[in-house]
Short mmCIF file of C-alpha atoms in Angstrom, two decimals:
data_model
loop_
_atom_site.label_atom_id
_atom_site.label_comp_id
_atom_site.label_asym_id
_atom_site.label_seq_id
_atom_site.Cartn_x
_atom_site.Cartn_y
_atom_site.Cartn_z
CA MET X 30 0.09 0.05 -0.09
CA SER X 31 1.33 3.45 -1.02
CA ASP X 32 1.42 6.08 1.59
CA ASP X 33 -1.37 8.54 -0.53
CA GLN X 34 -3.74 5.02 0.15
CA ARG X 35 -2.71 5.12 3.62
CA ASP X 36 -3.56 9.06 4.36
CA GLN X 37 -6.47 8.71 2.96
CA THR X 38 -9.90 7.20 5.45
CA PRO X 39 -12.93 7.11 3.96
CA ALA X 40 -15.61 9.13 4.80
CA ALA X 41 -17.76 8.67 7.81
CA PRO X 42 -20.91 8.14 6.46
CA ALA X 43 -23.70 10.49 6.72
CA PRO X 44 -26.26 10.92 9.18
CA ALA X 45 -29.48 8.91 8.32
CA ALA X 46 -32.24 11.40 8.50
CA PRO X 47 -34.72 10.20 11.51
CA ALA X 48 -36.93 7.94 10.50
CA GLY X 49 -39.79 9.65 12.45
CA PRO X 50 -40.36 11.29 15.56
CA GLU X 51 -37.77 10.43 18.12
CA PRO X 52 -39.96 9.63 22.12
CA GLU X 53 -39.44 11.70 24.39
CA PRO X 54 -37.20 10.04 27.22
CA ILE X 55 -37.98 9.75 30.47
CA ARG X 56 -35.97 10.07 33.76
CA PHE X 57 -34.64 6.83 35.26
CA PHE X 58 -36.10 4.92 31.82
CA GLY X 59 -35.03 6.55 28.62
CA THR X 60 -36.64 5.62 25.77
CA THR X 61 -37.31 1.79 27.28
CA TRP X 62 -40.84 2.38 26.92
CA VAL X 63 -42.07 2.32 23.82
CA GLU X 64 -41.54 -0.99 23.48
CA HIS X 65 -41.14 -1.78 27.22
CA ASP X 66 -37.97 -3.43 26.77
CA GLY X 67 -34.07 -2.47 28.89
CA GLY X 68 -34.74 -3.84 31.59
CA TYR X 69 -38.03 -1.94 32.06
CA ALA X 70 -39.82 -3.74 34.65
CA LEU X 71 -36.57 -4.00 36.35
CA ARG X 72 -36.60 -0.15 36.17
CA ARG X 73 -40.51 0.55 37.40
CA VAL X 74 -39.37 -1.79 40.44
CA GLY X 75 -36.42 0.13 41.52
CA ALA X 76 -37.99 3.69 41.05
CA ALA X 77 -40.81 2.58 43.35
CA LEU X 78 -38.55 1.40 45.34
CA GLY X 79 -36.26 4.20 45.94
CA HIS X 80 -39.48 7.22 46.11
CA LEU X 81 -41.10 4.71 48.55
CA ALA X 82 -36.99 4.72 50.33
CA ALA X 83 -36.48 8.70 50.01
CA ALA X 84 -40.23 9.12 51.64
CA VAL X 85 -39.31 7.34 54.16
CA ALA X 86 -35.92 8.69 55.15
CA GLY X 87 -38.10 12.16 54.14
CA ALA X 88 -39.90 11.15 56.55
CA TYR X 89 -38.12 10.70 59.83
CA LEU X 90 -36.05 13.41 58.80
CA LEU X 91 -39.46 15.29 59.43
CA GLN X 92 -40.16 13.81 62.34
CA PHE X 93 -36.06 14.49 63.79
CA ALA X 94 -37.33 18.06 63.03
CA TYR X 95 -40.59 17.92 64.88
CA GLU X 96 -39.04 16.68 68.49
CA GLY X 97 -36.34 19.09 67.77
CA MET X 98 -39.41 21.46 68.23
CA GLU X 99 -40.26 19.45 70.97
CA ILE X 100 -37.47 20.05 72.95
CA GLY X 101 -37.22 23.53 71.63
CA ASP X 102 -40.82 23.81 73.31
CA VAL X 103 -41.83 25.80 71.29
CA GLY X 104 -45.40 25.17 72.49
CA PRO X 105 -49.01 23.25 71.32
CA PHE X 106 -49.63 26.19 68.74
CA LEU X 107 -46.29 26.74 66.04
CA SER X 108 -45.65 23.05 67.01
CA ILE X 109 -49.85 21.61 65.36
CA SER X 110 -48.96 24.63 62.92
CA VAL X 111 -45.94 22.90 61.99
CA VAL X 112 -47.73 19.25 61.37
CA VAL X 113 -51.12 21.05 59.24
CA LEU X 114 -48.40 22.89 57.35
CA PHE X 115 -46.25 19.65 56.08
CA ALA X 116 -49.97 18.04 55.45
CA ILE X 117 -51.50 20.83 53.27
CA ALA X 118 -47.73 21.24 51.51
CA SER X 119 -47.84 17.30 51.04
CA SER X 120 -51.20 17.52 49.46
CA ILE X 121 -50.74 20.20 47.33
CA ALA X 122 -47.72 18.79 45.44
CA PHE X 123 -49.14 14.79 45.41
CA ALA X 124 -51.98 16.23 43.29
CA LYS X 125 -49.57 18.48 41.37
CA THR X 126 -47.35 15.68 40.75
CA TRP X 127 -50.07 13.52 39.81
CA GLU X 128 -51.93 15.62 37.47
CA SER X 129 -48.23 16.61 35.98
CA PHE X 130 -48.29 12.46 34.29
CA THR X 131 -51.62 12.71 32.53
CA ARG X 132 -51.70 17.35 31.31
CA ARG X 133 -48.19 19.08 31.07
CA PRO X 134 -48.73 22.42 32.20
CA ARG X 135 -50.04 25.45 30.25
CA PRO X 136 -47.07 27.97 29.94
CA SER X 137 -48.42 30.17 31.52
CA SER X 138 -50.00 28.05 34.55
CA ASP X 139 -49.17 29.07 37.66
CA GLU X 140 -46.43 26.30 38.60
CA ALA X 141 -43.94 28.08 39.09
CA ALA X 142 -45.11 29.97 42.03
CA LEU X 143 -45.74 26.62 43.94
CA LYS X 144 -42.54 25.38 42.89
CA GLY X 145 -41.84 25.91 46.74
CA LEU X 146 -44.81 24.26 48.15
CA LYS X 147 -43.54 21.48 46.63
CA ALA X 148 -40.35 21.25 47.88
CA ILE X 149 -41.67 21.83 50.69
CA GLY X 150 -44.56 18.86 50.58
CA PHE X 151 -41.89 16.86 49.23
CA ILE X 152 -43.40 13.83 50.17
CA GLY X 153 -46.20 13.83 48.62
CA SER X 154 -43.92 13.97 45.36
CA LEU X 155 -42.25 11.50 46.18
CA ILE X 156 -45.23 8.68 47.22
CA ALA X 157 -47.14 9.99 44.23
CA TYR X 158 -43.98 9.21 42.13
CA PHE X 159 -44.30 5.41 44.10
CA LEU X 160 -48.15 4.49 43.68
CA ARG X 161 -48.25 5.90 39.57
CA CYS X 162 -44.52 3.17 39.68
CA PHE X 163 -47.27 0.39 39.58
CA THR X 164 -48.96 1.28 36.01
CA GLU X 165 -46.51 3.05 34.12
CA ALA X 166 -43.84 4.78 34.36
CA PRO X 167 -44.55 8.14 35.68
CA GLY X 168 -45.43 10.43 32.37
CA GLU X 169 -45.44 7.01 30.11
CA GLY X 170 -49.79 8.17 29.64
CA LEU X 171 -48.67 11.44 28.41
CA ARG X 172 -45.71 10.70 26.38
CA ARG X 173 -46.51 7.77 25.17
CA ALA X 174 -50.05 9.81 23.26
CA GLU X 175 -47.93 12.37 22.55
CA TYR X 176 -45.24 10.22 19.91
CA GLU X 177 -48.21 7.96 18.86
CA ARG X 178 -50.17 11.35 17.91
CA ALA X 179 -46.49 12.63 16.26
CA SER X 180 -45.73 9.31 14.71
CA ALA X 181 -49.50 8.95 13.08
CA GLU X 182 -48.66 12.74 11.49
CA PHE X 183 -45.47 11.97 10.32
CA ALA X 184 -47.20 8.64 8.83
CA ARG X 185 -49.30 10.77 7.51
CA ARG X 186 -47.44 13.20 5.84
CA ARG X 187 -44.73 10.93 4.37
CA SER X 188 -48.30 8.37 2.25
CA THR X 189 -49.12 11.33 1.10
CA ARG X 190 -46.00 12.58 -0.73
CA THR X 191 -45.80 11.25 -4.20
CA GLY X 192 -41.75 12.33 -5.35
CA ASN X 193 -39.77 14.46 -6.75
CA PRO X 194 -42.67 17.43 -8.48
CA ALA X 195 -40.27 18.68 -11.01
CA ALA X 196 -40.55 15.20 -12.32
CA ARG X 197 -43.22 14.79 -13.10
CA ARG X 198 -44.69 15.01 -16.30
CA PRO X 199 -46.88 18.77 -16.57
CA LYS X 200 -50.97 18.02 -17.69
CA ARG X 201 -52.39 18.14 -20.34
CA LYS X 202 -54.73 20.05 -21.71
CA LYS X 203 -58.09 19.28 -22.84
#
């Protein structure tokens, strides 16, 4: 082989055009939710156990905080107020997280305003993720509907194409 032949490396093939819309990955699941392959069932079990463990750890953390307030003798009003605050925040966080699995928030929604409340009620969000893992990957239904709609639209657009319009013969006039 000559030096000229060794210096010429084959060019990398051009990336192929996508054969349709790409599915949106889900955290912890990637795109395994599309075909339920690649350890999808194990990922669901792992995600459920992980969210449950995090919720239990968070509950213990809140218990230690409550015991600290009891040791500090802050009074029954403040102790009850803190428990009620966390219960309300957790219920709102659960409801908003559960709702986010079935529809995307509107651009003008108050999701940004509720971020702090959802952070306080993190146990509610974790429980929502834990419960959702029993039926599907969290958010799978929403993403599947969007993906199937995009795939159907792509197939409809591709099926109506008849080729290169410049290569067509002109229509005869009657």
